[in-house]
Tab-separated table of C-alpha atoms in Angstrom:
chain	number	residue	atom	x	y	z
M	1	GLU	CA	44.438	-152.449	-48.942
M	2	ASP	CA	47.740	-152.263	-50.805
M	3	GLN	CA	47.519	-149.804	-53.660
M	4	VAL	CA	49.694	-148.003	-56.215
M	5	THR	CA	48.402	-144.882	-57.965
M	6	GLN	CA	50.115	-143.104	-60.840
M	7	SER	CA	49.542	-139.603	-62.134
M	8	PRO	CA	48.957	-138.152	-64.581
M	9	GLU	CA	47.305	-140.858	-66.701
M	10	ALA	CA	48.649	-139.213	-69.848
M	11	LEU	CA	51.296	-136.606	-70.475
M	12	ARG	CA	52.202	-134.783	-73.676
M	13	LEU	CA	55.526	-133.002	-73.844
M	14	GLN	CA	57.465	-131.159	-76.476
M	15	GLU	CA	60.921	-132.510	-77.172
M	16	GLY	CA	63.265	-131.022	-74.569
M	17	GLU	CA	60.479	-130.160	-72.100
M	18	SER	CA	61.381	-131.771	-68.766
M	19	SER	CA	58.717	-133.136	-66.435
M	20	SER	CA	58.005	-135.648	-63.667
M	21	LEU	CA	55.717	-138.645	-63.280
M	22	ASN	CA	54.276	-139.462	-59.874
M	23	CYS	CA	53.702	-142.816	-58.185
M	24	SER	CA	51.949	-142.889	-54.794
M	25	TYR	CA	51.846	-146.124	-52.848
M	26	THR	CA	50.226	-147.567	-49.769
M	27	VAL	CA	51.884	-150.943	-49.320
M	28	SER	CA	52.595	-152.579	-46.014
M	29	GLY	CA	56.262	-153.314	-45.492
M	30	LEU	CA	57.468	-152.134	-48.893
M	31	ARG	CA	60.388	-154.273	-50.048
M	32	GLY	CA	61.093	-152.401	-53.262
M	33	LEU	CA	59.662	-149.881	-55.722
M	34	PHE	CA	60.129	-150.617	-59.413
M	35	TRP	CA	59.834	-148.571	-62.586
M	36	TYR	CA	59.184	-150.174	-65.943
M	37	ARG	CA	58.702	-148.884	-69.463
M	38	GLN	CA	56.147	-150.553	-71.739
M	39	ASP	CA	55.899	-150.019	-75.486
M	40	PRO	CA	52.722	-150.979	-77.403
M	41	GLY	CA	52.495	-154.725	-77.967
M	42	LYS	CA	55.501	-155.416	-75.740
M	43	GLY	CA	56.121	-156.521	-72.193
M	44	PRO	CA	57.328	-154.174	-69.455
M	45	GLU	CA	61.026	-153.368	-69.659
M	46	PHE	CA	62.808	-152.981	-66.321
M	47	LEU	CA	64.261	-149.545	-65.587
M	48	PHE	CA	64.967	-149.069	-61.862
M	49	THR	CA	64.616	-150.542	-58.399
M	50	LEU	CA	64.495	-148.310	-55.310
M	51	TYR	CA	64.637	-149.816	-51.832
M	52	SER	CA	64.661	-147.005	-49.281
M	53	ALA	CA	63.504	-143.418	-48.860
M	54	GLY	CA	66.035	-140.955	-50.182
M	55	GLU	CA	67.443	-143.348	-52.753
M	56	GLU	CA	67.933	-142.117	-56.338
M	57	LYS	CA	68.805	-143.968	-59.553
M	58	GLU	CA	69.669	-142.495	-62.949
M	59	LYS	CA	69.785	-143.825	-66.486
M	60	GLU	CA	70.315	-141.499	-69.440
M	61	ARG	CA	67.492	-138.909	-69.320
M	62	LEU	CA	65.619	-140.665	-66.511
M	63	LYS	CA	66.012	-140.291	-62.767
M	64	ALA	CA	63.915	-142.106	-60.183
M	65	THR	CA	63.548	-140.984	-56.568
M	66	LEU	CA	61.766	-142.470	-53.557
M	67	THR	CA	60.150	-141.051	-50.425
M	68	LYS	CA	58.164	-142.853	-47.734
M	69	LYS	CA	54.908	-142.363	-49.628
M	70	GLU	CA	55.741	-141.805	-53.276
M	71	SER	CA	58.227	-142.109	-56.081
M	72	PHE	CA	58.968	-139.770	-58.944
M	73	LEU	CA	60.334	-140.471	-62.386
M	74	HIS	CA	61.990	-137.321	-63.669
M	75	ILE	CA	62.515	-137.019	-67.413
M	76	THR	CA	65.075	-134.453	-68.462
M	77	ALA	CA	65.024	-133.047	-72.006
M	78	PRO	CA	62.935	-135.922	-73.367
M	79	LYS	CA	63.169	-137.160	-76.940
M	80	PRO	CA	60.424	-138.695	-79.110
M	81	GLU	CA	61.900	-142.157	-78.466
M	82	ASP	CA	61.033	-141.732	-74.784
M	83	SER	CA	57.347	-142.001	-75.733
M	84	ALA	CA	55.919	-145.053	-73.936
M	85	THR	CA	53.819	-146.051	-70.956
M	86	TYR	CA	55.740	-145.883	-67.694
M	87	LEU	CA	54.686	-148.297	-64.981
M	88	CYS	CA	55.376	-148.141	-61.287
M	89	ALA	CA	55.141	-151.285	-59.144
M	90	ALA	CA	55.563	-152.008	-55.445
M	91	LEU	CA	56.862	-155.297	-54.072
M	92	HIS	CA	54.581	-156.536	-51.333
M	93	GLY	CA	56.007	-156.792	-47.856
M	94	SER	CA	55.376	-160.483	-47.235
M	95	SER	CA	58.636	-162.405	-47.393
M	96	ASN	CA	57.224	-165.397	-49.266
M	97	THR	CA	55.742	-163.658	-52.258
M	98	GLY	CA	57.113	-161.987	-55.346
M	99	LYS	CA	53.840	-160.175	-55.937
M	100	LEU	CA	54.277	-156.829	-57.678
M	101	ILE	CA	51.397	-154.373	-57.298
M	102	PHE	CA	51.248	-152.207	-60.409
M	103	GLY	CA	49.829	-148.764	-60.972
M	104	GLN	CA	47.736	-148.003	-64.049
M	105	GLY	CA	50.671	-146.318	-65.769
M	106	THR	CA	51.404	-142.917	-67.280
M	107	THR	CA	51.360	-142.755	-71.061
M	108	LEU	CA	53.977	-140.286	-72.215
M	109	GLN	CA	53.998	-138.765	-75.674
M	110	VAL	CA	56.957	-136.608	-76.687
M	111	LYS	CA	56.457	-134.535	-79.803
M	112	PRO	CA	59.381	-133.404	-81.943
B	1	ASN	CA	71.269	-163.426	-73.639
B	2	ALA	CA	67.791	-164.529	-74.526
B	3	GLY	CA	65.068	-162.805	-72.577
B	4	VAL	CA	61.878	-164.314	-71.216
B	5	MET	CA	60.236	-166.213	-74.054
B	6	GLN	CA	56.479	-166.602	-74.242
B	7	ASN	CA	54.503	-168.527	-76.801
B	8	PRO	CA	52.301	-168.324	-78.577
B	9	ARG	CA	52.243	-164.548	-79.000
B	10	HIS	CA	48.607	-164.683	-80.059
B	11	LEU	CA	46.084	-167.376	-79.223
B	12	VAL	CA	42.474	-167.611	-80.341
B	13	ARG	CA	40.087	-170.006	-78.633
B	14	ARG	CA	36.357	-170.617	-78.744
B	15	ARG	CA	34.330	-170.539	-75.566
B	16	GLY	CA	34.679	-173.824	-73.692
B	17	GLN	CA	38.085	-174.747	-75.124
B	18	GLU	CA	41.353	-174.946	-73.217
B	19	ALA	CA	44.189	-172.432	-73.498
B	20	ARG	CA	47.812	-173.282	-72.709
B	21	LEU	CA	50.323	-170.479	-72.404
B	22	ARG	CA	54.037	-171.224	-72.186
B	23	CYS	CA	56.878	-169.302	-70.605
B	24	SER	CA	60.601	-170.027	-70.705
B	25	PRO	CA	62.436	-167.924	-68.107
B	26	MET	CA	65.743	-166.184	-68.676
B	27	LYS	CA	68.780	-168.400	-68.298
B	28	GLY	CA	69.697	-168.792	-64.667
B	29	HIS	CA	66.312	-167.623	-63.367
B	30	SER	CA	64.456	-170.061	-61.153
B	31	HIS	CA	61.504	-167.848	-60.200
B	32	VAL	CA	58.527	-167.379	-62.526
B	33	TYR	CA	55.540	-165.048	-62.187
B	34	TRP	CA	52.351	-164.707	-64.212
B	35	TYR	CA	50.370	-161.487	-64.597
B	36	ARG	CA	47.211	-160.626	-66.490
B	37	GLN	CA	46.439	-157.330	-68.196
B	38	LEU	CA	42.784	-156.856	-69.009
B	39	PRO	CA	41.770	-154.201	-71.567
B	40	GLU	CA	42.036	-150.726	-70.038
B	41	GLU	CA	43.350	-152.153	-66.762
B	42	GLY	CA	46.758	-152.471	-65.159
B	43	LEU	CA	48.836	-155.583	-64.690
B	44	LYS	CA	47.463	-157.905	-62.009
B	45	PHE	CA	49.496	-160.577	-60.259
B	46	MET	CA	48.260	-164.121	-60.681
B	47	VAL	CA	50.823	-166.631	-59.413
B	48	TYR	CA	54.453	-167.037	-58.344
B	49	LEU	CA	56.292	-170.327	-58.866
B	50	GLN	CA	59.696	-171.806	-58.297
B	51	LYS	CA	60.783	-175.081	-59.823
B	52	GLU	CA	58.060	-177.658	-59.078
B	53	ASN	CA	56.487	-175.456	-56.399
B	54	ILE	CA	53.704	-172.892	-56.265
B	55	ILE	CA	54.779	-170.209	-53.795
B	56	ASP	CA	51.900	-167.721	-54.025
B	57	GLU	CA	48.700	-168.205	-56.017
B	58	SER	CA	46.693	-165.508	-54.299
B	59	GLY	CA	45.846	-163.818	-57.612
B	60	MET	CA	44.626	-166.914	-59.431
B	61	PRO	CA	40.898	-167.339	-60.031
B	62	LYS	CA	39.639	-170.239	-57.921
B	63	GLU	CA	38.318	-172.227	-60.842
B	64	ARG	CA	39.553	-173.138	-64.346
B	65	PHE	CA	43.039	-171.643	-63.919
B	66	SER	CA	46.177	-173.575	-63.023
B	67	ALA	CA	49.912	-173.069	-63.336
B	68	GLU	CA	52.972	-175.264	-63.166
B	69	PHE	CA	56.735	-174.931	-63.475
B	70	PRO	CA	58.146	-178.443	-63.892
B	71	LYS	CA	61.690	-179.492	-63.227
B	72	GLU	CA	62.294	-179.641	-66.963
B	73	GLY	CA	60.632	-177.421	-69.539
B	74	PRO	CA	58.725	-174.168	-69.535
B	75	SER	CA	56.173	-172.858	-67.093
B	76	ILE	CA	52.599	-173.420	-68.243
B	77	LEU	CA	49.516	-171.344	-67.462
B	78	ARG	CA	46.429	-173.401	-68.246
B	79	ILE	CA	42.907	-172.058	-68.591
B	80	GLN	CA	40.144	-174.622	-68.914
B	81	GLN	CA	36.719	-173.964	-70.428
B	82	VAL	CA	37.593	-170.428	-71.465
B	83	VAL	CA	34.989	-167.669	-71.359
B	84	ARG	CA	34.873	-164.242	-73.042
B	85	GLY	CA	36.104	-162.568	-69.865
B	86	ASP	CA	39.396	-164.460	-70.107
B	87	SER	CA	40.388	-162.350	-73.123
B	88	ALA	CA	43.485	-160.462	-72.029
B	89	ALA	CA	47.231	-160.196	-72.374
B	90	TYR	CA	49.050	-162.672	-70.134
B	91	PHE	CA	52.594	-161.789	-69.168
B	92	CYS	CA	55.235	-163.977	-67.669
B	93	ALA	CA	58.221	-162.653	-65.723
B	94	SER	CA	61.278	-164.308	-64.253
B	95	SER	CA	63.931	-163.398	-61.724
B	96	PRO	CA	66.972	-164.875	-60.043
B	97	ASP	CA	66.863	-165.315	-56.271
B	98	ASN	CA	66.516	-161.563	-55.833
B	99	GLN	CA	64.399	-159.134	-57.806
B	100	PRO	CA	63.958	-157.510	-60.323
B	101	GLN	CA	61.453	-159.343	-62.462
B	102	HIS	CA	62.046	-159.339	-66.206
B	103	PHE	CA	59.025	-159.690	-68.458
B	104	GLY	CA	58.295	-161.436	-71.716
B	105	ASP	CA	56.255	-159.848	-74.487
B	106	GLY	CA	53.096	-161.648	-73.475
B	107	THR	CA	50.447	-163.863	-75.009
B	108	ARG	CA	47.343	-162.114	-76.325
B	109	LEU	CA	44.408	-164.425	-75.719
B	110	SER	CA	41.210	-163.827	-77.661
B	111	ILE	CA	38.024	-165.779	-76.992
B	112	LEU	CA	35.459	-166.081	-79.779
């Protein structure tokens, strides 16, 4: 069964304390791995797409990487405004579906 | 550029009533997706539509739920004879021919 698992469920960091969020996936014929950020009461905001193992994408303090079994979201020197829930999603392998399979998310809190 | 617009943002229905949720995709996007987020659960795929066609409805409950994306106007997710278990946040996303999917801020459905 296709599955996406994120860890940890929650993460508390001090401002400036770098860390990584993990996303493990078992999806047949992965066509893309996506990272989103979700703030309370809002919809997911697109961050990155990764298509193949070894690929990396960066945006400000965030860097996403992909291997054959997992993806990492590295947060360098986080700020309080980085506090949010980070969602990982895998695009199913079937060519006629846009179905994203989401993990449960990691809720990040950055304290000043 | 306007993002994905969903309305209403909040909807309250009594058991047995009908709920209609609307989604206007981003300009230039012809692909629409609906997801449901139950309390304390992750986002779950429901249905994927292109103009006037349902492409993948593998996540839709077999009864009471339907979706459409007409040639003109917004996409509609319709829930007939709502029950307490339908209470959730319903998110719509849109994309151009290729990914990524961009999400609206959702409709929070509450069933009394």
